[in-house]
Short mmCIF file of C-alpha atoms in Angstrom, two decimals:
data_model
loop_
_atom_site.label_atom_id
_atom_site.label_comp_id
_atom_site.label_asym_id
_atom_site.label_seq_id
_atom_site.Cartn_x
_atom_site.Cartn_y
_atom_site.Cartn_z
CA UNK A 1 31.51 -147.86 -22.29
CA UNK A 2 28.70 -147.39 -19.85
CA UNK A 3 27.83 -143.80 -19.00
CA UNK A 4 27.58 -142.94 -15.35
CA UNK A 5 24.55 -140.67 -15.47
CA UNK A 6 25.13 -139.45 -11.94
CA UNK A 7 28.38 -137.86 -13.09
CA UNK A 8 26.74 -136.34 -16.17
CA UNK A 9 23.89 -134.86 -14.12
CA UNK A 10 26.29 -133.58 -11.44
CA UNK A 11 28.44 -131.93 -14.14
CA UNK A 12 25.35 -130.37 -15.74
CA UNK A 13 24.14 -129.05 -12.38
CA UNK A 14 27.57 -127.63 -11.56
CA UNK A 15 27.82 -125.95 -14.96
CA UNK A 16 24.31 -124.54 -14.61
CA UNK A 17 25.04 -123.10 -11.18
CA UNK A 18 28.42 -121.71 -12.19
CA UNK A 19 27.37 -120.13 -15.46
CA UNK A 20 23.66 -119.47 -15.03
CA UNK A 21 23.14 -117.00 -12.19
CA UNK A 22 25.98 -114.71 -13.22
CA UNK A 23 24.81 -111.62 -15.00
CA UNK A 24 26.55 -110.91 -18.29
CA UNK A 25 29.49 -108.54 -18.17
CA UNK A 26 28.58 -105.03 -19.17
CA UNK A 27 30.79 -102.70 -21.07
CA UNK A 28 30.92 -99.06 -20.07
CA UNK A 29 28.54 -97.19 -22.33
CA UNK A 30 29.50 -93.60 -21.74
CA UNK A 31 31.26 -91.05 -19.59
CA UNK A 32 29.72 -88.65 -17.09
CA UNK A 33 31.74 -85.43 -17.01
CA UNK A 34 31.76 -83.11 -14.00
CA UNK A 35 32.72 -79.49 -14.63
CA UNK A 36 34.68 -77.67 -11.92
CA UNK A 37 35.82 -74.05 -11.63
CA UNK A 38 37.49 -72.07 -8.90
CA UNK A 39 35.27 -69.00 -9.44
CA UNK A 40 38.22 -66.93 -10.74
CA UNK A 41 38.55 -68.44 -14.25
CA UNK A 42 40.29 -71.81 -13.86
CA UNK A 43 38.14 -74.59 -15.31
CA UNK A 44 38.72 -78.33 -15.32
CA UNK A 45 36.77 -81.46 -16.05
CA UNK A 46 36.70 -84.79 -14.21
CA UNK A 47 35.43 -87.99 -15.80
CA UNK A 48 33.66 -91.06 -14.40
CA UNK A 49 31.98 -93.94 -16.22
CA UNK A 50 28.20 -93.73 -16.40
CA UNK A 51 27.95 -96.79 -14.14
CA UNK A 52 29.96 -95.02 -11.41
CA UNK A 53 33.31 -96.74 -11.98
CA UNK A 54 36.43 -94.62 -11.95
CA UNK A 55 38.02 -93.71 -15.30
CA UNK A 56 41.61 -94.96 -15.34
CA UNK A 57 42.40 -94.28 -19.01
CA UNK A 58 43.54 -90.94 -20.42
CA UNK A 59 40.61 -88.80 -21.43
CA UNK A 60 40.18 -86.39 -24.32
CA UNK A 61 37.53 -83.68 -24.45
CA UNK A 62 36.79 -80.49 -26.36
CA UNK A 63 35.62 -77.35 -24.53
CA UNK A 64 34.12 -74.17 -25.92
CA UNK A 65 32.62 -71.24 -24.05
CA UNK A 66 30.52 -68.21 -24.90
CA UNK A 67 30.34 -65.22 -22.55
CA UNK A 68 27.25 -63.07 -22.04
CA UNK A 69 29.44 -60.08 -23.01
CA UNK A 70 30.06 -61.59 -26.46
CA UNK A 71 33.51 -62.98 -25.70
CA UNK A 72 34.18 -66.58 -26.65
CA UNK A 73 36.67 -69.36 -26.18
CA UNK A 74 37.11 -71.37 -29.37
CA UNK A 75 37.00 -75.15 -29.30
CA UNK A 76 39.97 -76.17 -27.17
CA UNK A 77 41.30 -79.68 -26.55
CA UNK A 78 41.40 -80.70 -22.90
CA UNK A 79 44.14 -83.20 -22.14
CA UNK A 80 44.57 -85.19 -18.91
CA UNK A 81 47.00 -84.39 -16.14
CA UNK A 82 50.06 -86.69 -16.19
CA UNK A 83 49.29 -88.10 -12.74
CA UNK A 84 45.48 -88.23 -13.09
CA UNK A 85 44.02 -89.45 -16.41
CA UNK A 86 40.46 -88.52 -15.37
CA UNK A 87 41.18 -84.80 -14.77
CA UNK A 88 41.33 -82.53 -17.84
CA UNK A 89 42.15 -78.82 -17.22
CA UNK A 90 41.48 -75.90 -19.56
CA UNK A 91 44.93 -74.62 -20.66
CA UNK A 92 43.95 -70.98 -20.04
CA UNK A 93 41.44 -69.16 -17.86
CA UNK A 94 38.05 -67.58 -18.47
CA UNK A 95 37.72 -63.81 -18.09
CA UNK A 96 35.36 -62.27 -15.54
CA UNK A 97 31.69 -62.57 -16.43
CA UNK A 98 29.00 -65.15 -17.01
CA UNK A 99 29.79 -68.01 -19.40
CA UNK A 100 28.01 -70.89 -21.06
CA UNK A 101 30.53 -73.73 -21.21
CA UNK A 102 30.06 -76.71 -23.52
CA UNK A 103 32.11 -79.89 -23.24
CA UNK A 104 32.21 -82.87 -25.63
CA UNK A 105 34.08 -85.90 -24.31
CA UNK A 106 35.54 -88.16 -27.00
CA UNK A 107 37.68 -90.63 -25.03
CA UNK A 108 37.69 -93.02 -23.27
CA UNK A 109 33.93 -92.87 -23.80
CA UNK A 110 31.39 -90.38 -25.08
CA UNK A 111 29.90 -87.67 -22.90
CA UNK A 112 28.41 -84.17 -23.20
CA UNK A 113 27.85 -81.27 -20.87
CA UNK A 114 26.61 -77.68 -20.99
CA UNK A 115 26.79 -75.50 -17.86
CA UNK A 116 26.58 -71.87 -16.74
CA UNK A 117 29.66 -70.51 -14.95
CA UNK A 118 30.09 -67.20 -13.11
CA UNK A 119 33.67 -65.89 -12.97
CA UNK A 120 34.67 -62.95 -10.72
CA UNK A 121 37.68 -61.80 -8.73
CA UNK A 122 35.95 -62.95 -5.55
CA UNK A 123 34.18 -65.84 -7.28
CA UNK A 124 32.81 -68.90 -5.55
CA UNK A 125 34.14 -72.32 -6.59
CA UNK A 126 31.56 -74.56 -8.15
CA UNK A 127 31.22 -78.26 -9.08
CA UNK A 128 28.61 -79.00 -11.74
CA UNK A 129 27.77 -82.67 -12.36
CA UNK A 130 26.47 -83.21 -15.86
CA UNK A 131 23.39 -85.33 -16.37
CA UNK A 132 23.78 -88.51 -18.39
CA UNK A 133 22.83 -88.25 -22.03
CA UNK A 134 19.22 -89.18 -22.67
CA UNK A 135 18.78 -92.62 -24.16
CA UNK A 136 17.67 -92.78 -27.76
CA UNK A 137 13.93 -93.61 -27.62
CA UNK A 138 14.16 -95.30 -31.02
CA UNK A 139 16.57 -97.89 -29.60
CA UNK A 140 15.05 -99.79 -26.67
CA UNK A 141 17.52 -101.52 -24.38
CA UNK A 142 18.35 -105.04 -25.43
CA UNK A 143 16.57 -107.63 -23.29
CA UNK A 144 18.81 -109.87 -21.23
CA UNK A 145 17.99 -113.52 -20.70
CA UNK A 146 17.45 -114.45 -17.05
CA UNK A 147 20.17 -116.41 -15.28
CA UNK A 148 18.00 -119.49 -14.77
CA UNK A 149 17.46 -119.74 -18.54
CA UNK A 150 21.18 -119.60 -19.26
CA UNK A 151 21.86 -122.20 -16.55
CA UNK A 152 19.16 -124.50 -17.92
CA UNK A 153 20.55 -124.25 -21.44
CA UNK A 154 24.06 -125.04 -20.22
CA UNK A 155 22.78 -128.05 -18.26
CA UNK A 156 20.83 -129.32 -21.29
CA UNK A 157 23.92 -128.94 -23.48
CA UNK A 158 26.06 -130.94 -21.03
CA UNK A 159 23.47 -133.75 -20.85
CA UNK A 160 23.11 -133.83 -24.64
CA UNK A 161 26.88 -134.01 -25.07
CA UNK A 162 27.01 -136.91 -22.60
CA UNK A 163 24.29 -138.79 -24.46
CA UNK A 164 26.00 -138.27 -27.82
CA UNK A 165 29.35 -139.32 -26.40
CA UNK A 166 27.91 -142.51 -24.91
CA UNK A 167 26.29 -143.47 -28.21
CA UNK A 168 29.47 -142.85 -30.14
CA UNK A 169 31.17 -146.04 -28.88
CA UNK A 170 29.55 -149.39 -29.62
CA UNK A 171 28.75 -151.49 -26.58
CA UNK A 172 30.59 -154.80 -26.22
CA UNK A 173 28.70 -157.92 -25.29
CA UNK A 174 29.38 -159.79 -22.05
CA UNK A 175 31.08 -162.57 -24.04
CA UNK A 176 33.52 -160.06 -25.64
CA UNK A 177 34.49 -158.62 -22.29
CA UNK A 178 35.41 -161.99 -20.76
CA UNK A 179 37.76 -163.18 -23.46
CA UNK A 180 40.75 -160.97 -24.36
CA UNK A 181 41.35 -160.22 -27.98
CA UNK A 182 44.43 -162.05 -29.32
CA UNK A 183 46.06 -162.12 -32.68
CA UNK A 184 45.14 -165.04 -34.90
CA UNK A 185 47.93 -167.34 -35.88
CA UNK A 186 48.63 -167.56 -39.52
CA UNK A 187 49.79 -170.56 -41.41
CA UNK A 188 53.19 -169.05 -42.18
CA UNK A 189 54.00 -168.61 -38.51
CA UNK A 190 53.12 -172.21 -37.62
CA UNK A 191 55.36 -173.65 -40.30
CA UNK A 192 58.58 -172.29 -38.91
#
């Protein structure tokens, strides 16, 4: 069978264009918590992925707080609201005073936050976005191959597969193609 190289090259080019320029899918690496309080003791946490996408899975976080007066809130699990999986309220309220609140997010990703909160009867509501966790300097980000390299490799693979496929079948001579193959008559069939 003769290989139509125009088709092979067109398929390789199409595969290279379709698969090459696309950047690889990225998984969410962590969660950015935002701490909210109404100024009078109610505290809640909202979650977003570190790449800015909305969290649509139930979250789980642990909150602890230490007041300047010596009071403390032990480690308390924050669970999501039934209608909003990205909002996690503190089951109780903080007493009046200044607090250092620490939050560790465990699900759906990992996040951390420490913030100062002032609680008073006439308190002012506050929203405190937590900074993303610093990257580990010992682990540099993995390099990503450029899209043109991936496209070129895909195109080369398609061409190589076409070459191997064309060499797999033996070529027939012009004489073999003109004359159809028929079964040979045997002596036993002619004697009947």
